[in-house]
Tab-separated table of C-alpha atoms and ligand atoms in Angstrom:
chain	number	residue	atom	x	y	z
A	1	MET	CA	129.239	206.422	-125.029
A	2	GLU	CA	127.514	206.958	-128.267
A	3	ILE	CA	128.344	204.310	-130.871
A	4	LYS	CA	129.606	207.075	-133.172
A	5	ASP	CA	132.110	208.231	-130.581
A	6	PHE	CA	133.228	204.637	-129.989
A	7	ILE	CA	133.733	204.166	-133.752
A	8	THR	CA	135.717	207.392	-134.033
A	9	LYS	CA	138.083	206.526	-131.219
A	10	ILE	CA	138.652	202.787	-131.521
A	11	PRO	CA	142.012	201.927	-133.163
A	12	LYS	CA	141.435	200.111	-136.433
A	13	ALA	CA	143.031	198.076	-139.199
A	14	GLU	CA	141.998	198.196	-142.849
A	15	LEU	CA	142.479	194.942	-144.768
A	16	HIS	CA	140.738	195.652	-148.076
A	17	LEU	CA	141.753	198.823	-149.836
A	18	HIS	CA	142.676	199.376	-153.480
A	19	ILE	CA	145.112	202.257	-153.584
A	20	GLU	CA	143.804	203.212	-157.049
A	21	GLY	CA	140.337	203.362	-155.473
A	22	SER	CA	141.460	206.013	-152.997
A	23	PHE	CA	142.158	208.459	-155.846
A	24	GLU	CA	140.128	211.548	-154.933
A	25	PRO	CA	138.887	213.667	-157.875
A	26	GLN	CA	140.709	216.759	-156.601
A	27	LEU	CA	144.076	215.000	-156.652
A	28	MET	CA	143.219	213.341	-159.974
A	29	PHE	CA	142.714	216.742	-161.619
A	30	GLU	CA	145.898	218.085	-160.029
A	31	ILE	CA	148.034	215.177	-161.283
A	32	ALA	CA	146.332	215.214	-164.707
A	33	LYS	CA	147.254	218.877	-165.060
A	34	ARG	CA	150.897	218.478	-164.133
A	35	ASN	CA	151.224	215.394	-166.377
A	36	GLY	CA	149.388	217.014	-169.308
A	37	VAL	CA	146.829	214.197	-169.452
A	38	ASP	CA	143.216	214.892	-170.458
A	39	ILE	CA	140.342	213.838	-168.210
A	40	PRO	CA	137.037	213.500	-170.100
A	41	TYR	CA	135.253	215.656	-167.476
A	42	GLN	CA	135.278	219.438	-167.082
A	43	SER	CA	135.370	219.582	-163.311
A	44	VAL	CA	135.551	217.641	-160.058
A	45	ASP	CA	131.754	217.972	-159.734
A	46	GLU	CA	131.117	216.647	-163.217
A	47	LEU	CA	133.414	213.694	-162.535
A	48	LYS	CA	131.661	212.948	-159.241
A	49	GLN	CA	128.324	212.918	-161.033
A	50	ALA	CA	129.582	209.949	-163.045
A	51	TYR	CA	129.924	207.939	-159.824
A	52	GLU	CA	126.573	206.171	-160.191
A	53	PHE	CA	127.001	202.436	-160.577
A	54	ASP	CA	124.595	199.620	-161.390
A	55	CYS	CA	127.202	196.899	-161.050
A	56	LEU	CA	130.913	196.213	-160.553
A	57	GLN	CA	131.773	196.705	-164.247
A	58	ASP	CA	130.216	200.200	-164.319
A	59	PHE	CA	132.567	201.169	-161.531
A	60	LEU	CA	135.640	199.453	-162.961
A	61	ASP	CA	135.328	201.346	-166.254
A	62	ILE	CA	135.599	204.666	-164.401
A	63	TYR	CA	138.228	203.396	-161.951
A	64	TYR	CA	140.608	202.341	-164.758
A	65	GLN	CA	140.000	205.610	-166.574
A	66	GLY	CA	140.931	207.558	-163.421
A	67	ALA	CA	144.170	205.601	-163.015
A	68	ASN	CA	145.281	206.721	-166.503
A	69	VAL	CA	146.696	209.974	-165.165
A	70	LEU	CA	149.200	208.178	-162.909
A	71	LEU	CA	152.525	208.171	-164.734
A	72	HIS	CA	155.451	208.906	-162.434
A	73	GLU	CA	156.752	207.617	-159.128
A	74	VAL	CA	155.736	210.850	-157.417
A	75	ASP	CA	152.126	210.306	-158.600
A	76	PHE	CA	151.977	206.946	-156.821
A	77	TYR	CA	153.643	208.508	-153.803
A	78	ASP	CA	151.109	211.361	-153.690
A	79	LEU	CA	148.208	208.948	-154.138
A	80	THR	CA	149.379	206.726	-151.267
A	81	LYS	CA	150.297	209.626	-149.001
A	82	ALA	CA	146.838	211.154	-149.501
A	83	TYR	CA	145.191	207.875	-148.458
A	84	LEU	CA	147.414	207.479	-145.395
A	85	ASP	CA	146.930	211.141	-144.398
A	86	ARG	CA	143.193	210.562	-144.567
A	87	VAL	CA	142.916	207.275	-142.675
A	88	ILE	CA	145.194	208.358	-139.865
A	89	LEU	CA	142.349	210.761	-138.995
A	90	ASP	CA	140.061	207.724	-138.657
A	91	ASN	CA	142.395	206.187	-136.085
A	92	VAL	CA	143.544	203.513	-138.517
A	93	LYS	CA	146.778	202.020	-137.183
A	94	HIS	CA	147.474	199.309	-139.737
A	95	VAL	CA	146.646	199.023	-143.448
A	96	GLU	CA	146.919	196.241	-146.011
A	97	ILE	CA	147.044	198.007	-149.356
A	98	MET	CA	146.199	196.323	-152.643
A	99	PHE	CA	147.713	197.643	-155.825
A	100	ASP	CA	146.988	196.546	-159.396
A	101	PRO	CA	150.304	196.626	-161.330
A	102	GLN	CA	148.640	195.649	-164.618
A	103	THR	CA	146.437	198.762	-164.544
A	104	HIS	CA	149.679	200.663	-165.028
A	105	THR	CA	152.062	198.307	-166.830
A	106	GLU	CA	149.430	197.827	-169.579
A	107	ARG	CA	149.776	201.604	-170.201
A	108	GLY	CA	153.567	201.476	-170.330
A	109	VAL	CA	154.233	202.561	-166.733
A	110	SER	CA	156.860	200.257	-165.287
A	111	PHE	CA	156.372	198.061	-162.232
A	112	ASP	CA	159.195	199.753	-160.335
A	113	VAL	CA	157.656	203.234	-160.782
A	114	VAL	CA	154.410	201.986	-159.224
A	115	ILE	CA	155.865	200.117	-156.283
A	116	ASN	CA	158.603	202.608	-155.455
A	117	GLY	CA	156.066	205.437	-155.126
A	118	ILE	CA	153.655	203.423	-152.986
A	119	LYS	CA	156.377	201.983	-150.782
A	120	ARG	CA	158.053	205.353	-150.157
A	121	ALA	CA	154.830	206.805	-148.726
A	122	CYS	CA	154.224	203.685	-146.605
A	123	SER	CA	157.760	203.738	-145.189
A	124	GLU	CA	157.468	207.431	-144.300
A	125	PHE	CA	154.237	206.811	-142.427
A	126	GLU	CA	155.713	203.918	-140.530
A	127	GLN	CA	158.702	206.043	-139.519
A	128	ASN	CA	156.813	209.241	-138.742
A	129	HIS	CA	153.561	207.900	-137.290
A	130	GLY	CA	154.176	204.239	-136.430
A	131	MET	CA	151.460	203.241	-138.868
A	132	THR	CA	152.188	199.736	-140.173
A	133	SER	CA	151.356	198.664	-143.718
A	134	ILE	CA	151.504	195.570	-145.878
A	135	LEU	CA	151.358	195.487	-149.671
A	136	ILE	CA	149.189	193.046	-151.606
A	137	MET	CA	149.786	192.723	-155.333
A	138	SER	CA	146.502	191.986	-157.125
A	139	PHE	CA	146.179	190.309	-160.498
A	140	LEU	CA	143.446	191.625	-162.797
A	141	ARG	CA	141.184	188.673	-163.488
A	142	HIS	CA	139.799	190.055	-166.769
A	143	LEU	CA	143.316	189.756	-168.214
A	144	SER	CA	145.046	186.522	-169.230
A	145	GLU	CA	146.917	183.987	-167.152
A	146	GLU	CA	149.982	184.896	-169.226
A	147	SER	CA	149.727	188.541	-168.180
A	148	ALA	CA	149.420	187.488	-164.526
A	149	PHE	CA	152.559	185.342	-164.900
A	150	ALA	CA	154.449	188.303	-166.415
A	151	THR	CA	153.320	190.458	-163.469
A	152	LEU	CA	154.468	187.834	-161.000
A	153	LYS	CA	157.864	187.799	-162.686
A	154	SER	CA	158.137	191.617	-162.549
A	155	SER	CA	157.376	191.540	-158.836
A	156	LEU	CA	160.196	189.178	-157.866
A	157	PRO	CA	162.897	191.855	-157.344
A	158	TYR	CA	160.453	193.485	-154.863
A	159	LYS	CA	159.404	190.296	-153.097
A	160	HIS	CA	160.634	191.616	-149.752
A	161	TRP	CA	158.115	194.483	-149.989
A	162	ILE	CA	155.073	192.416	-151.012
A	163	LYS	CA	153.458	189.995	-148.588
A	164	ALA	CA	150.541	188.615	-150.564
A	165	VAL	CA	148.899	188.291	-153.948
A	166	GLY	CA	145.243	189.026	-154.635
A	167	LEU	CA	142.734	188.681	-157.451
A	168	ASP	CA	140.394	191.512	-158.396
A	169	SER	CA	138.506	193.224	-161.268
A	170	SER	CA	135.546	191.764	-163.228
A	171	GLU	CA	134.482	188.680	-161.315
A	172	LYS	CA	131.685	187.245	-163.441
A	173	GLY	CA	133.081	185.035	-166.184
A	174	ASN	CA	136.577	185.065	-164.672
A	175	PRO	CA	136.590	182.231	-162.118
A	176	PRO	CA	139.508	181.641	-159.746
A	177	SER	CA	140.370	178.414	-161.626
A	178	LYS	CA	141.714	180.608	-164.464
A	179	PHE	CA	144.550	181.592	-162.102
A	180	GLN	CA	145.270	178.321	-160.317
A	181	ARG	CA	148.721	177.883	-161.868
A	182	VAL	CA	149.839	181.455	-161.321
A	183	PHE	CA	148.701	181.272	-157.684
A	184	GLU	CA	150.673	178.040	-157.231
A	185	ALA	CA	153.734	179.811	-158.627
A	186	ALA	CA	153.121	182.856	-156.391
A	187	VAL	CA	152.822	180.665	-153.295
A	188	SER	CA	156.045	178.882	-154.176
A	189	GLU	CA	157.701	182.331	-154.253
A	190	GLY	CA	156.479	182.915	-150.696
A	191	TYR	CA	153.425	185.104	-151.328
A	192	ILE	CA	150.264	184.555	-149.285
A	193	PRO	CA	147.257	183.876	-151.560
A	194	LEU	CA	144.133	186.065	-151.237
A	195	ALA	CA	141.288	186.747	-153.685
A	196	HIS	CA	138.057	188.631	-154.253
A	197	ALA	CA	135.334	186.004	-154.361
A	198	GLY	CA	131.569	186.021	-154.048
A	199	GLU	CA	131.180	189.768	-154.485
A	200	GLU	CA	129.117	189.407	-157.679
A	201	GLY	CA	130.253	185.892	-158.544
A	202	PRO	CA	128.434	182.767	-157.308
A	203	PRO	CA	129.318	180.641	-154.250
A	204	GLU	CA	131.104	178.214	-156.631
A	205	TYR	CA	133.757	180.889	-157.164
A	206	ILE	CA	134.360	181.012	-153.404
A	207	TRP	CA	134.724	177.219	-153.382
A	208	GLU	CA	137.292	177.511	-156.172
A	209	ALA	CA	139.135	180.305	-154.377
A	210	ILE	CA	139.474	178.262	-151.175
A	211	ASP	CA	140.047	174.845	-152.785
A	212	LEU	CA	142.130	175.725	-155.859
A	213	LEU	CA	143.824	179.012	-154.929
A	214	LYS	CA	143.976	178.025	-151.242
A	215	ILE	CA	143.382	181.594	-150.128
A	216	HIS	CA	143.981	182.628	-146.525
A	217	ARG	CA	141.308	185.334	-146.463
A	218	ILE	CA	138.277	186.083	-148.641
A	219	ASP	CA	137.789	189.562	-150.081
A	220	HIS	CA	134.038	190.311	-149.862
A	221	GLY	CA	132.645	186.753	-149.787
A	222	ASN	CA	129.072	188.007	-149.342
A	223	ARG	CA	127.544	185.303	-151.514
A	224	CYS	CA	128.816	182.498	-149.263
A	225	LEU	CA	125.545	183.028	-147.389
A	226	GLU	CA	123.709	181.286	-150.252
A	227	ASP	CA	125.450	177.987	-149.425
A	228	ASP	CA	125.293	176.613	-145.855
A	229	LYS	CA	127.983	174.015	-146.526
A	230	LEU	CA	130.303	176.737	-147.750
A	231	VAL	CA	129.682	178.836	-144.631
A	232	ASP	CA	130.551	175.800	-142.483
A	233	GLU	CA	133.711	175.215	-144.496
A	234	ILE	CA	134.839	178.851	-144.231
A	235	ILE	CA	134.354	178.684	-140.467
A	236	LYS	CA	136.152	175.334	-140.264
A	237	ARG	CA	139.129	176.687	-142.207
A	238	ASP	CA	139.078	179.863	-140.091
A	239	LEU	CA	139.044	182.248	-143.061
A	240	ALA	CA	138.086	185.871	-142.466
A	241	LEU	CA	135.926	187.929	-144.827
A	242	THR	CA	136.915	191.480	-145.741
A	243	VAL	CA	133.484	193.051	-146.049
A	244	CYS	CA	133.004	196.521	-147.562
A	245	PRO	CA	129.594	198.010	-146.677
A	246	LEU	CA	129.611	201.257	-148.714
A	247	SER	CA	131.084	199.393	-151.683
A	248	ASN	CA	128.308	196.803	-151.418
A	249	THR	CA	125.533	199.399	-151.577
A	250	ALA	CA	127.306	201.510	-154.249
A	251	LEU	CA	127.700	198.468	-156.523
A	252	GLN	CA	124.232	197.094	-155.714
A	253	VAL	CA	125.656	193.921	-154.183
A	254	VAL	CA	123.356	194.853	-151.277
A	255	LYS	CA	120.321	196.961	-152.234
A	256	ASN	CA	119.938	198.783	-148.950
A	257	MET	CA	122.289	199.159	-145.978
A	258	LYS	CA	119.447	198.029	-143.713
A	259	ASP	CA	119.603	194.650	-145.481
A	260	HIS	CA	123.359	194.257	-145.101
A	261	PRO	CA	124.172	190.732	-143.858
A	262	ILE	CA	127.193	191.580	-141.667
A	263	LYS	CA	125.314	190.994	-138.432
A	264	MET	CA	124.107	187.654	-139.750
A	265	MET	CA	127.691	186.799	-140.722
A	266	LEU	CA	128.849	187.420	-137.144
A	267	GLN	CA	125.912	185.442	-135.735
A	268	LYS	CA	126.837	182.473	-137.919
A	269	GLY	CA	130.408	182.619	-136.604
A	270	LEU	CA	132.030	184.080	-139.715
A	271	LYS	CA	135.040	186.314	-139.042
A	272	ALA	CA	133.836	189.461	-140.787
A	273	THR	CA	135.807	192.703	-140.921
A	274	ILE	CA	134.867	196.201	-142.121
A	275	ASN	CA	136.796	197.917	-144.923
A	276	SER	CA	136.413	200.701	-147.473
A	277	ASP	CA	137.466	198.989	-150.766
A	278	ASP	CA	137.546	202.113	-152.985
A	279	PRO	CA	136.758	205.004	-150.638
A	280	ALA	CA	137.073	207.829	-153.179
A	281	TYR	CA	134.372	206.216	-155.325
A	282	PHE	CA	131.981	204.735	-152.771
A	283	GLY	CA	131.411	207.645	-150.435
A	284	GLY	CA	133.654	207.068	-147.496
A	285	TYR	CA	136.678	205.868	-145.607
A	286	MET	CA	136.830	203.510	-142.622
A	287	ASN	CA	134.772	205.469	-140.090
A	288	ASP	CA	132.150	206.301	-142.729
A	289	ASN	CA	131.788	202.566	-143.407
A	290	PHE	CA	131.447	201.726	-139.719
A	291	ASN	CA	129.005	204.584	-139.109
A	292	ALA	CA	126.825	203.818	-142.128
A	293	ILE	CA	126.356	200.174	-141.199
A	294	ALA	CA	126.210	200.751	-137.434
A	295	GLN	CA	123.338	203.218	-137.895
A	296	ALA	CA	121.455	201.184	-140.489
A	297	LEU	CA	121.346	197.755	-138.799
A	298	PRO	CA	122.036	198.844	-136.007
A	299	LEU	CA	125.311	197.477	-134.603
A	300	THR	CA	126.125	197.388	-130.896
A	301	LYS	CA	129.393	198.467	-129.333
A	302	ASP	CA	130.232	194.760	-128.909
A	303	ASP	CA	129.633	194.147	-132.615
A	304	VAL	CA	131.982	196.993	-133.534
A	305	TYR	CA	134.598	195.675	-131.135
A	306	THR	CA	134.322	192.169	-132.629
A	307	LEU	CA	134.665	193.524	-136.175
A	308	VAL	CA	137.730	195.577	-135.279
A	309	HIS	CA	139.229	192.711	-133.285
A	310	ASN	CA	138.793	190.430	-136.314
A	311	SER	CA	140.682	192.931	-138.495
A	312	PHE	CA	143.768	192.846	-136.321
A	313	ALA	CA	143.483	189.126	-135.598
A	314	TYR	CA	143.191	188.195	-139.302
A	315	SER	CA	145.722	190.734	-140.563
A	316	LEU	CA	148.904	189.485	-142.225
A	317	LEU	CA	151.066	190.979	-139.476
A	318	ASP	CA	153.666	188.893	-137.657
A	319	GLU	CA	152.365	187.374	-134.422
A	320	GLU	CA	154.246	189.739	-132.136
A	321	THR	CA	152.996	192.936	-133.768
A	322	LYS	CA	149.505	191.482	-133.977
A	323	ALA	CA	149.519	190.660	-130.251
A	324	ASP	CA	150.703	194.179	-129.489
A	325	TYR	CA	147.806	195.729	-131.446
A	326	LEU	CA	145.305	193.327	-129.868
A	327	ASN	CA	146.526	194.257	-126.378
A	328	LYS	CA	146.143	197.947	-127.154
A	329	LEU	CA	142.671	197.281	-128.499
A	330	ALA	CA	141.664	195.415	-125.334
A	331	ASP	CA	143.035	198.308	-123.222
A	332	PHE	CA	140.973	200.754	-125.235
A	333	ASN	CA	137.839	198.666	-124.768
A	334	GLU	CA	138.328	198.395	-121.019
A	335	LYS	CA	138.659	202.157	-120.682
A	336	PHE	CA	135.455	202.933	-122.577
B	1	ADE	N1	139.007	196.586	-158.028
B	1	ADE	C1	138.820	197.662	-157.254
B	1	ADE	N2	137.732	197.512	-156.496
B	1	ADE	C2	137.212	196.292	-156.784
B	1	ADE	C3	136.094	195.551	-156.337
B	1	ADE	N3	135.259	196.019	-155.406
B	1	ADE	N4	135.882	194.344	-156.873
B	1	ADE	C4	136.703	193.852	-157.798
B	1	ADE	N5	137.753	194.516	-158.248
B	1	ADE	C5	138.020	195.717	-157.754
B	2	ZN	ZN1	138.086	195.173	-153.568
């Protein structure tokens, strides 16, 4: 079977997805219109032309601007439903969705509006399609520790809906150590700690994320490859990396897909996974990410299987559900 066919059909899990980054221009214009909010672009095409990024910050400026049109619970519901409708077509069976409450609460949209909309879409998909989902609340690292603490407090009435906390936004100049205390507080509330580290930031930030924040999984982590001791430590602690190929090339973390280090990561024994990060901005959803990197490197069918296996194995699912998905995955592999 062609690798493309294998990628299309294999059941998958997505572990690194910002729901605000799945906001397609078409839907953005639709919601802007009904909410009476101005978008500083005349058309979907003009907006898409602005999606040229030299670095993470270039992207974040546009990403936060896009999120400005989200005001009501139904907006967050529509946003999440659109993402789930799209990834079900890619044979994605389980998703771990990050949301950035501060992107919205800073604009006066309340925490409950955000989470109720997202959760309603997730629950519907679980009921109607058996698609499982887990929510990860991410703190914006360019904002203060105080703001992160306030966000943590707002989340407590919804603790039963949120499995983990994350750390995202502008990495350079905002080291994990800035959030050590808030992560300690989050862990004591029962949240699993995760963080973006080593996307643009140096290997030292990954050390801080694993030693100070005690994260269970590393979002991106590409720059660990600059430090052999760090690679050994990540393997020893059995921490997976949520790698995002199209994001990496769009944000110039990797100059060319042909140079992407995912194969090297697997060869070193790192538990890499493939994810879309912000699919509406970076040119593709799960299968697009797999296809782009599989063609460029190339990847073998075994590589793709390993990457998908890692996603289920290092998901935040309970052990029983995880085992069920892994059995189905093994059945699929045997048949093809
Ligand atoms: N927020 C959304 N996407 C992000 C990324 N790739 N890195 C950091 N913060 C983000
Ligand atoms: Zn991300």
